[in-house]
Coordinates of C-alpha atoms and ligand atoms in Angstrom, one line a residue:
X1 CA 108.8 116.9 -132.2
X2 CA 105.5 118.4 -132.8
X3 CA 103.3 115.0 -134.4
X4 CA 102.0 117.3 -137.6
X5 CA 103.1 114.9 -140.6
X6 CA 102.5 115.4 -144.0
X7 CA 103.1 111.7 -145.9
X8 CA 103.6 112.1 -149.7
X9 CA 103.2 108.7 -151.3
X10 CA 105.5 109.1 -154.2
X11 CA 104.4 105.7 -155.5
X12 CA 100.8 107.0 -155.6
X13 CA 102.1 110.3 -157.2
X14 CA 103.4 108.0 -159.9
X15 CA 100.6 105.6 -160.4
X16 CA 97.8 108.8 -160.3
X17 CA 100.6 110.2 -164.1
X18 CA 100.4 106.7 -165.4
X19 CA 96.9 106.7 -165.1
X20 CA 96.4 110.8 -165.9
X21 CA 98.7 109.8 -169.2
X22 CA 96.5 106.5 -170.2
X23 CA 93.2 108.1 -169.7
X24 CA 94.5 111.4 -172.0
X25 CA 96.3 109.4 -174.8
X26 CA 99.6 111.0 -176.2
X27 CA 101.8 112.6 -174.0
X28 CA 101.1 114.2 -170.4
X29 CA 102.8 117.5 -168.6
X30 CA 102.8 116.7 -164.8
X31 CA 102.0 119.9 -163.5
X32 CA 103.9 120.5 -160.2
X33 CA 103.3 124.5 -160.5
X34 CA 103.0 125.4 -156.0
X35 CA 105.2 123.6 -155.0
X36 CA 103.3 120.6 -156.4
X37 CA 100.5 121.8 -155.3
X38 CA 102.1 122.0 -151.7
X39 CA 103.6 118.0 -151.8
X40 CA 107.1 119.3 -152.8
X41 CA 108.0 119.9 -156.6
X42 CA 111.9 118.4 -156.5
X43 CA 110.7 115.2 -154.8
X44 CA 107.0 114.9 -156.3
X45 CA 109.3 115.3 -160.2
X46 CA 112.1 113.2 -159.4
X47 CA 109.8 110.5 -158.3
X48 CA 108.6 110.4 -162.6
X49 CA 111.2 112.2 -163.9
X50 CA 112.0 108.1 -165.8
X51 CA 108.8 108.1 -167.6
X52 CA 106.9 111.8 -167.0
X53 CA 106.9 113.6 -170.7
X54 CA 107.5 116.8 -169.1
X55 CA 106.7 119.1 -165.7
X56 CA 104.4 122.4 -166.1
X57 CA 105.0 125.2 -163.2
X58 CA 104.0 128.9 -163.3
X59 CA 107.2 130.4 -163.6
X60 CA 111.0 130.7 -164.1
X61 CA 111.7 130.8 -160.4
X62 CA 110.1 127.2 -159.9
X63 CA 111.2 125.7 -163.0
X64 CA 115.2 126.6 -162.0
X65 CA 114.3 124.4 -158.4
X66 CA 113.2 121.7 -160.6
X67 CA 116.6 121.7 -162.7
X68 CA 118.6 122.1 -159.4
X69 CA 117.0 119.3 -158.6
X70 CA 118.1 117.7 -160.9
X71 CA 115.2 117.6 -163.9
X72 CA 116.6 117.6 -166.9
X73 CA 113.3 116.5 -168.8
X74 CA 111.0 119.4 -170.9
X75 CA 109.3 122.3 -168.1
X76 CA 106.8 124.4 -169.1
X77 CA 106.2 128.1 -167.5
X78 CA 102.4 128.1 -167.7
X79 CA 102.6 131.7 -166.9
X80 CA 105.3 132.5 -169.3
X81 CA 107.7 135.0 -168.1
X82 CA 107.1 138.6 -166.5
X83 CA 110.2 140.7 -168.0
X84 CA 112.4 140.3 -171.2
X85 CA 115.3 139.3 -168.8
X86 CA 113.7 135.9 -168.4
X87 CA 114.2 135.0 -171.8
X88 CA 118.1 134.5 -171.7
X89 CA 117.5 132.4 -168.7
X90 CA 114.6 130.1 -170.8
X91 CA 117.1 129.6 -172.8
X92 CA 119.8 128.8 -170.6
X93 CA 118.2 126.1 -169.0
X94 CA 116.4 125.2 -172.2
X95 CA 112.3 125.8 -170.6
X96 CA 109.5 125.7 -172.8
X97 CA 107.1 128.9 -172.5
X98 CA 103.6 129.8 -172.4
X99 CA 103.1 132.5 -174.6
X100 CA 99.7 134.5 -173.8
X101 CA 99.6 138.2 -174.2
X102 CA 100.6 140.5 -176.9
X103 CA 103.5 142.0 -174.3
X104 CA 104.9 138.4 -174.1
X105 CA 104.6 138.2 -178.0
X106 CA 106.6 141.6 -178.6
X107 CA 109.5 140.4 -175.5
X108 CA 109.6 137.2 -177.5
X109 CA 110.2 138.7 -180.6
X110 CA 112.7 141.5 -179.5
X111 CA 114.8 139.1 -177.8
X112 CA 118.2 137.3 -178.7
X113 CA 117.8 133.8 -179.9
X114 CA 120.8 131.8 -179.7
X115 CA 118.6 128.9 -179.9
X116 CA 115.2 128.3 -180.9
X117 CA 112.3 128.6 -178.2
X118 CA 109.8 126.3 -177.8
X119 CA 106.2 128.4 -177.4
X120 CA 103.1 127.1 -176.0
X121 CA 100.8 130.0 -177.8
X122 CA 97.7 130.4 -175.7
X123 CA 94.0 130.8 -177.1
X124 CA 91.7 132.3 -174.9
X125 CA 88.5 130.3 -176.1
X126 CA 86.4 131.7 -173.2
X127 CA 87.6 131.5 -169.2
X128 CA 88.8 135.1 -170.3
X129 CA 91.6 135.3 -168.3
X130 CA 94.9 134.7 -170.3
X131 CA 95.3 133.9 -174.1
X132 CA 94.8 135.5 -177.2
X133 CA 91.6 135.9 -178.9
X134 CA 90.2 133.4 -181.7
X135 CA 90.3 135.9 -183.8
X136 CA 93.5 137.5 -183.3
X137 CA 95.5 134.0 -182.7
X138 CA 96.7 133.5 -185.7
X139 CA 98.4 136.4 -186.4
X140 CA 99.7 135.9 -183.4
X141 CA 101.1 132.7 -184.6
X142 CA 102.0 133.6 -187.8
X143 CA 104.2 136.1 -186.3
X144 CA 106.0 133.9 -184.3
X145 CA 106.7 131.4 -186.9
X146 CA 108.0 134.0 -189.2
X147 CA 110.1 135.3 -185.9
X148 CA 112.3 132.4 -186.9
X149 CA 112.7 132.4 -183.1
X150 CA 110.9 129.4 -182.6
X151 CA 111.1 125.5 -183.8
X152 CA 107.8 124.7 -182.9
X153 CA 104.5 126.0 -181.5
X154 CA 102.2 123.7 -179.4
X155 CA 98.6 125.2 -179.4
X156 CA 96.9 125.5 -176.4
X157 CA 93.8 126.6 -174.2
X158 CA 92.5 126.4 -170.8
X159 CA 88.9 125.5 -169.2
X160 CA 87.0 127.6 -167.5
X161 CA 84.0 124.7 -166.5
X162 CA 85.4 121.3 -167.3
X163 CA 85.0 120.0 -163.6
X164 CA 81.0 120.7 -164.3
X165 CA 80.0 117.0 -166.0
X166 CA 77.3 118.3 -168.3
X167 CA 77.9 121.9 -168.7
X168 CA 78.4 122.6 -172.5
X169 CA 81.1 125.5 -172.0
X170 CA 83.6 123.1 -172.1
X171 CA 82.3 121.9 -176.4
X172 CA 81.9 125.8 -176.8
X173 CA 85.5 126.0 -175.8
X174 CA 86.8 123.5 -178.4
X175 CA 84.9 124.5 -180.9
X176 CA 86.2 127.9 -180.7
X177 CA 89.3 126.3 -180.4
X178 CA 89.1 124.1 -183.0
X179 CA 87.5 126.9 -185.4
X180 CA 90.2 129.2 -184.8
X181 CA 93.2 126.7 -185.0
X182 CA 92.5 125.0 -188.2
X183 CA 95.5 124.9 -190.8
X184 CA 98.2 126.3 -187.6
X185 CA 100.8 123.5 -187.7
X186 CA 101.2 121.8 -184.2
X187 CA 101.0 119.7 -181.5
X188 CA 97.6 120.8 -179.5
X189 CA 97.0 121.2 -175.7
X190 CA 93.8 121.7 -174.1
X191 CA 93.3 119.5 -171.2
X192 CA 93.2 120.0 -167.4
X193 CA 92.7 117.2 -165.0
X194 CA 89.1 116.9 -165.7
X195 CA 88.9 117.4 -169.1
X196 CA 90.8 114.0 -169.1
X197 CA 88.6 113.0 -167.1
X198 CA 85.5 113.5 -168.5
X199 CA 86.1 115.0 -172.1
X200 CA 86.9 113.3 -174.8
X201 CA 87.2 115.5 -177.0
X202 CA 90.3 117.4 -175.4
X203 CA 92.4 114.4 -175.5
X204 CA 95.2 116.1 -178.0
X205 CA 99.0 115.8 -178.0
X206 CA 99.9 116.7 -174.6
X207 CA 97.4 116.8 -171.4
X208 CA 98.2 118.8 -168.3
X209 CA 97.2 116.9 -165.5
X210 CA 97.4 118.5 -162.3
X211 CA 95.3 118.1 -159.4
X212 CA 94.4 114.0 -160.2
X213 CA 98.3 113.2 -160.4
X214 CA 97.7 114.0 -156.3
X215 CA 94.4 112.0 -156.0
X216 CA 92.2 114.7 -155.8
X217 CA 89.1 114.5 -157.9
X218 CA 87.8 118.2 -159.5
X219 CA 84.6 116.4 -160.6
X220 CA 81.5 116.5 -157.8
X221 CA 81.8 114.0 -155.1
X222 CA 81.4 110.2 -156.4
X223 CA 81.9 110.7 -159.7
X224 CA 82.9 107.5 -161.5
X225 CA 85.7 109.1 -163.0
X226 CA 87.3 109.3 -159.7
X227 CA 88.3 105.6 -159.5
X228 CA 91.4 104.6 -159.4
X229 CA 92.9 108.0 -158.1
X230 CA 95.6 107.8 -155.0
X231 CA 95.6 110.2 -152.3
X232 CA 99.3 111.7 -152.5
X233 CA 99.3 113.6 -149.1
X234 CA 98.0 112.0 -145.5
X235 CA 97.9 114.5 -143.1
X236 CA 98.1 113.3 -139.8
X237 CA 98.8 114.7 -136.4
X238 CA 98.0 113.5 -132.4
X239 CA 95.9 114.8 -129.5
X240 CA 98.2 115.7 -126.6
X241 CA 95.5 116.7 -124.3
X242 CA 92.0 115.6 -123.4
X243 CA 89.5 117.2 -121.1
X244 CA 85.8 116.3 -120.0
X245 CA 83.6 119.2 -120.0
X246 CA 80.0 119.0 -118.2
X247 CA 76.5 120.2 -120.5
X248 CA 76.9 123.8 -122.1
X249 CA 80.2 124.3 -121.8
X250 CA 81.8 126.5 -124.5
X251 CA 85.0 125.5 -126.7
X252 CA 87.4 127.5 -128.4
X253 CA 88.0 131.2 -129.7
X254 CA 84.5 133.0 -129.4
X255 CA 82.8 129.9 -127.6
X256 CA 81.0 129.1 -131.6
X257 CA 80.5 125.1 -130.2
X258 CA 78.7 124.9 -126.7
X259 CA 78.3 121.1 -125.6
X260 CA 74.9 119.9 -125.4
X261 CA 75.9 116.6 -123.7
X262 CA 79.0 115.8 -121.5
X263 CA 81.9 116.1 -123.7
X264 CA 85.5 114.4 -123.6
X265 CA 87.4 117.2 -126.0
X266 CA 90.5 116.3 -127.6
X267 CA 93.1 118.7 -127.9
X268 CA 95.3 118.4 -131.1
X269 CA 98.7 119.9 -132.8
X270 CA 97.4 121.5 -136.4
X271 CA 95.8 124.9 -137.3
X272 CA 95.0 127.1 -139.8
X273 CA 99.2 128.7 -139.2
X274 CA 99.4 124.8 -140.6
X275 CA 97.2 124.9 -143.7
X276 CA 94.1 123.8 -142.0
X277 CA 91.3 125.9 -143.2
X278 CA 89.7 127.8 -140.0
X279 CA 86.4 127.8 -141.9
X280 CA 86.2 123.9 -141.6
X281 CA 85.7 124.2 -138.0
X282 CA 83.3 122.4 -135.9
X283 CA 81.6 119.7 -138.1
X284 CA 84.7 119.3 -140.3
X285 CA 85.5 115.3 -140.5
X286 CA 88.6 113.3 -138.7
X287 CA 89.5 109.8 -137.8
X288 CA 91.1 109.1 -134.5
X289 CA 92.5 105.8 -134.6
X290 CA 90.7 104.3 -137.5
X291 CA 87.8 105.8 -136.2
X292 CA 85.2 108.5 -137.2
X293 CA 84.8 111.4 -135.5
X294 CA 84.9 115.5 -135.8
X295 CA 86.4 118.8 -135.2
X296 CA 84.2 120.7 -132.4
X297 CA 84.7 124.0 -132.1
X298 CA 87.3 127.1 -133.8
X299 CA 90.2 126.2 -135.6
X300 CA 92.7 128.1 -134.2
X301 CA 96.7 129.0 -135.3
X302 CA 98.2 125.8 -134.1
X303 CA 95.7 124.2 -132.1
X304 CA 92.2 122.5 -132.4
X305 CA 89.3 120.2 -130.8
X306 CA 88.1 117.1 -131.6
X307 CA 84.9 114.6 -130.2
X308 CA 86.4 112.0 -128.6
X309 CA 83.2 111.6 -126.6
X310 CA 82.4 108.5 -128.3
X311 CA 85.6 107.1 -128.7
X312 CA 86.3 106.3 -125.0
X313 CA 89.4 104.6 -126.5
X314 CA 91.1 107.6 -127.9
X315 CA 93.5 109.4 -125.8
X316 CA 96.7 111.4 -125.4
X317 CA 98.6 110.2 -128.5
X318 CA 95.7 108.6 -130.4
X319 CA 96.4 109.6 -133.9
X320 CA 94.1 111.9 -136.0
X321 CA 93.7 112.0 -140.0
X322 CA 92.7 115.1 -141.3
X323 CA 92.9 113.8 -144.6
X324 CA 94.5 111.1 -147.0
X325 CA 93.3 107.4 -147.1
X326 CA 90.2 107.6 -145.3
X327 CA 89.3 111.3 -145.2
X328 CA 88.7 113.1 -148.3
X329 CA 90.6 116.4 -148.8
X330 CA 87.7 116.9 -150.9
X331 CA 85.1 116.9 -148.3
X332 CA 87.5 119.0 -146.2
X333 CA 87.8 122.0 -148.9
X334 CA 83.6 121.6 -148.8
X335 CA 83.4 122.0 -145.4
X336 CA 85.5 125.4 -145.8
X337 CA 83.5 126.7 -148.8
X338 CA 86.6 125.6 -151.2
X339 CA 88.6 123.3 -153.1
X340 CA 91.2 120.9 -152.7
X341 CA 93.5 122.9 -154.6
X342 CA 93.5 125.7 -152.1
X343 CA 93.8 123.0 -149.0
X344 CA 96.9 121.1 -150.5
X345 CA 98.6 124.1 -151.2
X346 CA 98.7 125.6 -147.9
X347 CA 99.9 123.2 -145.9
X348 CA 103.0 124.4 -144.2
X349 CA 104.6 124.0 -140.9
X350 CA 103.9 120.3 -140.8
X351 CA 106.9 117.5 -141.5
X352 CA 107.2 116.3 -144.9
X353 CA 108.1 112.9 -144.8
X354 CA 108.2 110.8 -148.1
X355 CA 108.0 106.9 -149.0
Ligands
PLP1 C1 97.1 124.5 -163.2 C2 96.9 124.3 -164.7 C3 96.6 123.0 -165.1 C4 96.3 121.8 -164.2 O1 95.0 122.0 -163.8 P1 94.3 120.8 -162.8 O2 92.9 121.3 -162.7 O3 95.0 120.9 -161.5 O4 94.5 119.6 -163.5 C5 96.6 122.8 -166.5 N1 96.8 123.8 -167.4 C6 97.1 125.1 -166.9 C7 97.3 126.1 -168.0 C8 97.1 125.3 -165.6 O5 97.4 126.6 -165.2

């Protein structure tokens, strides 16, 4: 068996909500949208589906995995739904929905209601992506209400900046927010991962905690706010070959690392066909058996190269983490130029194994 292994700590997955839901106050939606952000969105759910408030995904195709897999807890499609055909299935499997544009609105409002839909009606208060305008939202709402389509409306936003400690857009958010909201009837949303992490003020009804439930911070490195935060996924994989090269020997697709002493080169089963970013290449951190070292070299489809020069130890078998425990996914994503998000989500290929 090729040794790639990615180990979800449900139990961590668990403690990270318990602590996402205390911070917030009120009631938390796990967000498992991607798969769970590539750790598996049946097991990742299951594992809090006795005391999670409710899941979050971005559409109707991954909320019917969750109730396959047996969810039968409140799941929100962040996304809302693409075509009016959805709608009969929301209802089917009773799904909450985001509602975010004025097509959604007008599906929502044409459609059959045998029952009552549950609406998340979003504002855009300033990321200017989805959402309706302050000044158009409640109409919007008003609308929907007088629909009689719908039992209750939970307003919401998203932020554009909240991961940026000291960066007002996040106040000129809520206050928009706020302004535009005041007299709507209804539970409020507003807060991501690190606006319960480091806002206060967009601790509402429900938070939406994504990335922290698996122990990934969004706030710069070292942030205090961090503590307390379990890594969910250990990736972990062994070398299978080793080689000593003499000085000025190249290594790798395009020779982009050239040894400048004698090198032992360990040769190991993960690449970017895997998940691993090929722009975290030579520099990127590991730990071979407990200890420090790094990748040398390209990252290449299912293969890279590690230092084992100073680990005379290390060897065929050793065992590498290329992040979990000890290695920060977060340091990872820097070296590529990207986020954590982006990491977890792509990893493929490797065995999932759970405990
Ligand atoms: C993905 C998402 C979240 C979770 O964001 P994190 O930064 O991972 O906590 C919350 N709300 C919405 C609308 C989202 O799309």
């Amino acid at each position: 068996m090729r040794p790639l292994i990615a180990h979800v700590r449900l139990d961590h997955f668990r403690h990270n909500y318990l602590l996402a839901r205390q911070r917030h106050g009120g009631r938390a939606l796990a967000v498992v949208k991607a798969n769970a952000y590539g750790h598996g969105a049946v097991r990742c759910a299951q594992a809090v589906a006795d005391i999670a408030d409710g899941f979050a995904v971005a559409c109707l195709e991954e909320a019917l995995q969750l109730r396959a897999g047996g969810i039968t807890g409140p799941i929100l499609l962040l996304e809302g739904v693409f075509e009016a055909a959805e709608l009969a299935e929301v209802q089917a499997h009773d799904l909450w929905l985001v509602v975010q544009s004025r097509e959604q609105l007008e599906m929502l409002l044409a459609a059959p209601a045998d029952k009552p839909y549950r609406v998340w009606l979003k504002m855009d208060s300033g990321m200017h992506r989805a959402g309706f305008f302050p000044a158009d939202y409640a109409a919007a709402y008003q609308r929907l209400l007088q629909s009689g389509k719908v039992d209750a409306i939970v307003k919401m936003t998203h932020f554009a900046r909240a991961d940026e400690p000291g960066c007002d857009a996040t106040d000129a958010q809520i206050a928009a927010f706020n302004a535009a909201t005041a007299g709507l009837e209804g539970d409020v949303s507003v807060a991501n991962s690190a606006g319960i992490m480091i806002h206060e003020r967009a601790h509402r009804d429900w938070g939406r905690p994504g990335i922290m439930l698996y122990g990934s911070s969004p706030l710069p490195d070292g942030h205090p706010s961090a503590a307390g935060l379990k890594p969910v996924m250990r990736l972990s994989t062994r070398i299978f070959g080793v080689r000593e090269l003499g000085v000025g020997e190249p290594v790798g697709y395009g020779a982009s690392f050239v040894t400048t002493r004698p090198t032992r080169v360990g040769l190991m089963a993960c690449g970017y066909a895997d998940g691993y970013p090929r722009l975290a290449s030579t520099g990127s951190p590991v730990l071979i058996d407990g200890a420090n070292s790094q990748v040398i070299g390209r990252v290449s489809m299912d293969m890279m190269t590690v230092d084992l020069t100073d680990l005379p130890q290390a060897g065929v078998g050793s065992e590498v983490e290329l992040w979990g425990d000890t290695i920060s996914v977060n340091d990872v994503a820097a070296k590529a130029g990207t986020i954590s998000y982006e990491l977890l989500c792509n990893v493929k290929r490797a065995h999932f194994v759970y405990g």
